Amino acid sequence: MSGSDCLFCKIVEGAIPAELVHEGERLIAFRDIQPRAPLHVLVIPREHIASLGTAEASHRDLLGEALLLAADIARAEGVADDGYRTVINTGGDGGQTVHHLHVHLLGGRALGWPPG
Ligand code: 5GP
Ligand code: ZN
């Protein structure tokens, strides 16, 4: 699934609106429509990659950039000092519902562990 079939590709294309917090050459970030914490941002590659499970060696830099961008956004959003969580859900048991690779950035409250 990619392009017109994929919700997050539509956000990348601007066909579906989102509250963007970052627009870069290879990545964008936007607020989750159903936030699970006071700060809940999704960092996604512009390129359609279905999941971490289908990422390839050629995506090494992109994946690193995505994590560093999440850290930058955490600092910019004022949660870095108190801490935050980055999560990549993969596949059914991982709880992935949108099949375009995304990093969740969650912060602004103490988060439970382990996740449900
Ligand atoms: P997953 O469950 O695949 O790890 O995460 C998908 C996330 O995308 C969920 O947290 C969900 O709330 C979010 N989401 C689903 N549809 C939309 C949408 O149309 N806009 C935005 N901003 N977030 C969405
Ligand atoms: Zn996509």
PDB file of C-alpha atoms and ligand atoms in Angstrom:
ATOM      1  CA  MET A   1       0.000   0.000   0.000  1.00  0.00           C
ATOM      2  CA  SER A   2       1.357   3.423  -0.889  1.00  0.00           C
ATOM      3  CA  GLY A   3       0.444   6.720  -2.484  1.00  0.00           C
ATOM      4  CA  SER A   4      -3.276   7.229  -2.839  1.00  0.00           C
ATOM      5  CA  ASP A   5      -4.084   4.206  -0.653  1.00  0.00           C
ATOM      6  CA  CYS A   6      -2.091   5.320   2.354  1.00  0.00           C
ATOM      7  CA  LEU A   7      -3.390   7.808   4.922  1.00  0.00           C
ATOM      8  CA  PHE A   8       0.046   9.134   5.858  1.00  0.00           C
ATOM      9  CA  CYS A   9       1.106   9.459   2.204  1.00  0.00           C
ATOM     10  CA  LYS A  10      -1.988  11.654   1.813  1.00  0.00           C
ATOM     11  CA  ILE A  11      -0.786  13.791   4.736  1.00  0.00           C
ATOM     12  CA  VAL A  12       2.663  14.009   3.091  1.00  0.00           C
ATOM     13  CA  GLU A  13       0.986  15.130  -0.144  1.00  0.00           C
ATOM     14  CA  GLY A  14      -1.224  17.644   1.690  1.00  0.00           C
ATOM     15  CA  ALA A  15      -4.374  15.876   0.515  1.00  0.00           C
ATOM     16  CA  ILE A  16      -5.401  15.319   4.154  1.00  0.00           C
ATOM     17  CA  PRO A  17      -4.734  18.175   6.583  1.00  0.00           C
ATOM     18  CA  ALA A  18      -2.594  17.722   9.673  1.00  0.00           C
ATOM     19  CA  GLU A  19      -1.158  20.010  12.305  1.00  0.00           C
ATOM     20  CA  LEU A  20       2.439  19.979  11.132  1.00  0.00           C
ATOM     21  CA  VAL A  21       5.261  20.689  13.539  1.00  0.00           C
ATOM     22  CA  HIS A  22       8.071  19.975  11.060  1.00  0.00           C
ATOM     23  CA  GLU A  23       8.433  19.849   7.287  1.00  0.00           C
ATOM     24  CA  GLY A  24      11.846  18.676   6.121  1.00  0.00           C
ATOM     25  CA  GLU A  25      13.343  17.283   2.975  1.00  0.00           C
ATOM     26  CA  ARG A  26      12.866  13.650   3.975  1.00  0.00           C
ATOM     27  CA  LEU A  27      10.683  13.750   7.090  1.00  0.00           C
ATOM     28  CA  ILE A  28       7.588  15.492   8.357  1.00  0.00           C
ATOM     29  CA  ALA A  29       6.085  15.577  11.850  1.00  0.00           C
ATOM     30  CA  PHE A  30       2.531  16.334  12.892  1.00  0.00           C
ATOM     31  CA  ARG A  31       0.294  16.078  15.945  1.00  0.00           C
ATOM     32  CA  ASP A  32      -1.589  12.819  16.454  1.00  0.00           C
ATOM     33  CA  ILE A  33      -5.324  13.205  15.859  1.00  0.00           C
ATOM     34  CA  GLN A  34      -6.053  11.185  19.009  1.00  0.00           C
ATOM     35  CA  PRO A  35      -3.331  12.252  21.442  1.00  0.00           C
ATOM     36  CA  ARG A  36      -2.440   9.735  24.167  1.00  0.00           C
ATOM     37  CA  ALA A  37      -0.397  12.285  26.110  1.00  0.00           C
ATOM     38  CA  PRO A  38      -0.260  16.101  26.310  1.00  0.00           C
ATOM     39  CA  LEU A  39       2.435  15.928  23.627  1.00  0.00           C
ATOM     40  CA  HIS A  40       1.818  13.312  20.945  1.00  0.00           C
ATOM     41  CA  VAL A  41       3.608  13.876  17.665  1.00  0.00           C
ATOM     42  CA  LEU A  42       4.190  11.462  14.792  1.00  0.00           C
ATOM     43  CA  VAL A  43       7.459  11.638  12.850  1.00  0.00           C
ATOM     44  CA  ILE A  44       7.185  10.028   9.420  1.00  0.00           C
ATOM     45  CA  PRO A  45       9.337   9.693   6.319  1.00  0.00           C
ATOM     46  CA  ARG A  46       7.970  11.301   3.162  1.00  0.00           C
ATOM     47  CA  GLU A  47       8.827   8.007   1.448  1.00  0.00           C
ATOM     48  CA  HIS A  48       6.264   5.260   1.939  1.00  0.00           C
ATOM     49  CA  ILE A  49       7.846   2.551   4.093  1.00  0.00           C
ATOM     50  CA  ALA A  50       5.154   0.205   5.398  1.00  0.00           C
ATOM     51  CA  SER A  51       6.770  -0.591   8.741  1.00  0.00           C
ATOM     52  CA  LEU A  52      10.062  -0.981  10.555  1.00  0.00           C
ATOM     53  CA  GLY A  53       9.854  -4.593   9.421  1.00  0.00           C
ATOM     54  CA  THR A  54      10.146  -3.585   5.770  1.00  0.00           C
ATOM     55  CA  ALA A  55      12.809  -0.901   6.280  1.00  0.00           C
ATOM     56  CA  GLU A  56      16.077  -1.683   4.548  1.00  0.00           C
ATOM     57  CA  ALA A  57      19.760  -0.892   5.010  1.00  0.00           C
ATOM     58  CA  SER A  58      19.306   2.030   2.613  1.00  0.00           C
ATOM     59  CA  HIS A  59      16.991   3.613   5.214  1.00  0.00           C
ATOM     60  CA  ARG A  60      19.672   3.670   7.924  1.00  0.00           C
ATOM     61  CA  ASP A  61      20.256   7.430   7.787  1.00  0.00           C
ATOM     62  CA  LEU A  62      16.546   8.171   7.464  1.00  0.00           C
ATOM     63  CA  LEU A  63      15.751   6.159  10.595  1.00  0.00           C
ATOM     64  CA  GLY A  64      18.530   7.889  12.501  1.00  0.00           C
ATOM     65  CA  GLU A  65      17.264  11.268  11.323  1.00  0.00           C
ATOM     66  CA  ALA A  66      13.744  10.390  12.472  1.00  0.00           C
ATOM     67  CA  LEU A  67      14.941   9.668  16.019  1.00  0.00           C
ATOM     68  CA  LEU A  68      17.074  12.808  16.166  1.00  0.00           C
ATOM     69  CA  LEU A  69      14.155  14.856  14.863  1.00  0.00           C
ATOM     70  CA  ALA A  70      11.947  13.413  17.610  1.00  0.00           C
ATOM     71  CA  ALA A  71      14.549  14.541  20.163  1.00  0.00           C
ATOM     72  CA  ASP A  72      14.641  18.028  18.591  1.00  0.00           C
ATOM     73  CA  ILE A  73      10.851  18.281  18.738  1.00  0.00           C
ATOM     74  CA  ALA A  74      10.847  17.112  22.363  1.00  0.00           C
ATOM     75  CA  ARG A  75      13.254  19.944  23.191  1.00  0.00           C
ATOM     76  CA  ALA A  76      11.246  22.474  21.174  1.00  0.00           C
ATOM     77  CA  GLU A  77       7.996  21.372  22.838  1.00  0.00           C
ATOM     78  CA  GLY A  78       9.516  21.681  26.311  1.00  0.00           C
ATOM     79  CA  VAL A  79       9.341  18.054  27.455  1.00  0.00           C
ATOM     80  CA  ALA A  80      13.009  17.115  27.125  1.00  0.00           C
ATOM     81  CA  ASP A  81      13.967  17.869  30.720  1.00  0.00           C
ATOM     82  CA  ASP A  82      11.150  15.822  32.240  1.00  0.00           C
ATOM     83  CA  GLY A  83      11.535  12.987  29.722  1.00  0.00           C
ATOM     84  CA  TYR A  84       9.472  11.472  26.979  1.00  0.00           C
ATOM     85  CA  ARG A  85       8.995   8.284  25.009  1.00  0.00           C
ATOM     86  CA  THR A  86       9.563   7.337  21.374  1.00  0.00           C
ATOM     87  CA  VAL A  87       7.648   4.307  20.095  1.00  0.00           C
ATOM     88  CA  ILE A  88       7.497   2.469  16.779  1.00  0.00           C
ATOM     89  CA  ASN A  89       4.583   0.048  16.654  1.00  0.00           C
ATOM     90  CA  THR A  90       5.190  -2.748  14.167  1.00  0.00           C
ATOM     91  CA  GLY A  91       2.617  -5.233  12.906  1.00  0.00           C
ATOM     92  CA  GLY A  92      -0.498  -6.582  14.563  1.00  0.00           C
ATOM     93  CA  ASP A  93       0.846  -7.493  17.990  1.00  0.00           C
ATOM     94  CA  GLY A  94       2.838  -4.253  17.977  1.00  0.00           C
ATOM     95  CA  GLY A  95      -0.409  -2.307  17.649  1.00  0.00           C
ATOM     96  CA  GLN A  96       0.372  -0.776  14.266  1.00  0.00           C
ATOM     97  CA  THR A  97      -2.798   0.554  12.649  1.00  0.00           C
ATOM     98  CA  VAL A  98      -1.377   2.839   9.950  1.00  0.00           C
ATOM     99  CA  HIS A  99       0.956   1.013   7.608  1.00  0.00           C
ATOM    100  CA  HIS A 100       3.362   3.852   6.903  1.00  0.00           C
ATOM    101  CA  LEU A 101       6.357   3.837   9.249  1.00  0.00           C
ATOM    102  CA  HIS A 102       6.019   6.405  12.030  1.00  0.00           C
ATOM    103  CA  VAL A 103       7.729   7.245  15.289  1.00  0.00           C
ATOM    104  CA  HIS A 104       5.415   8.275  18.110  1.00  0.00           C
ATOM    105  CA  LEU A 105       6.785  11.004  20.375  1.00  0.00           C
ATOM    106  CA  LEU A 106       4.877  11.047  23.672  1.00  0.00           C
ATOM    107  CA  GLY A 107       5.479  13.384  26.580  1.00  0.00           C
ATOM    108  CA  GLY A 108       4.045  15.865  29.014  1.00  0.00           C
ATOM    109  CA  ARG A 109       3.043  13.289  31.647  1.00  0.00           C
ATOM    110  CA  ALA A 110       4.590  10.320  33.403  1.00  0.00           C
ATOM    111  CA  LEU A 111       4.070   7.307  31.132  1.00  0.00           C
ATOM    112  CA  GLY A 112       3.390   3.828  32.483  1.00  0.00           C
ATOM    113  CA  TRP A 113       5.624   0.855  31.836  1.00  0.00           C
ATOM    114  CA  PRO A 114       5.220  -1.791  30.542  1.00  0.00           C
ATOM    115  CA  PRO A 115       2.763  -0.705  27.834  1.00  0.00           C
ATOM    116  CA  GLY A 116      -0.545  -2.565  27.711  1.00  0.00           C
TER     117      GLY A 116
HETATM  118  P1  5GP B   1      -0.169   3.175  15.124  1.00  0.00           P
HETATM  119  O1  5GP B   1      -1.309   2.584  15.885  1.00  0.00           O
HETATM  120  O2  5GP B   1      -0.164   2.708  13.677  1.00  0.00           O
HETATM  121  O3  5GP B   1       1.167   3.018  15.786  1.00  0.00           O
HETATM  122  O4  5GP B   1      -0.388   4.747  15.141  1.00  0.00           O
HETATM  123  C1  5GP B   1      -1.192   5.414  14.232  1.00  0.00           C
HETATM  124  C2  5GP B   1      -1.503   6.743  14.829  1.00  0.00           C
HETATM  125  O5  5GP B   1      -2.008   7.585  13.826  1.00  0.00           O
HETATM  126  C3  5GP B   1      -2.546   6.695  15.952  1.00  0.00           C
HETATM  127  O6  5GP B   1      -1.994   7.219  17.152  1.00  0.00           O
HETATM  128  C4  5GP B   1      -3.687   7.535  15.410  1.00  0.00           C
HETATM  129  O7  5GP B   1      -4.329   8.297  16.405  1.00  0.00           O
HETATM  130  C5  5GP B   1      -2.994   8.404  14.379  1.00  0.00           C
HETATM  131  N1  5GP B   1      -3.854   8.824  13.281  1.00  0.00           N
HETATM  132  C6  5GP B   1      -4.724   8.036  12.594  1.00  0.00           C
HETATM  133  N2  5GP B   1      -5.326   8.748  11.628  1.00  0.00           N
HETATM  134  C7  5GP B   1      -4.830  10.016  11.718  1.00  0.00           C
HETATM  135  C8  5GP B   1      -5.094  11.217  10.970  1.00  0.00           C
HETATM  136  O8  5GP B   1      -5.892  11.267  10.030  1.00  0.00           O
HETATM  137  N3  5GP B   1      -4.401  12.321  11.346  1.00  0.00           N
HETATM  138  C9  5GP B   1      -3.489  12.311  12.381  1.00  0.00           C
HETATM  139  N4  5GP B   1      -2.869  13.471  12.664  1.00  0.00           N
HETATM  140  N5  5GP B   1      -3.234  11.186  13.093  1.00  0.00           N
HETATM  141  C10 5GP B   1      -3.886  10.064  12.771  1.00  0.00           C
HETATM  142 ZN    ZN B   2       2.364   5.854   2.953  1.00  0.00          ZN
END
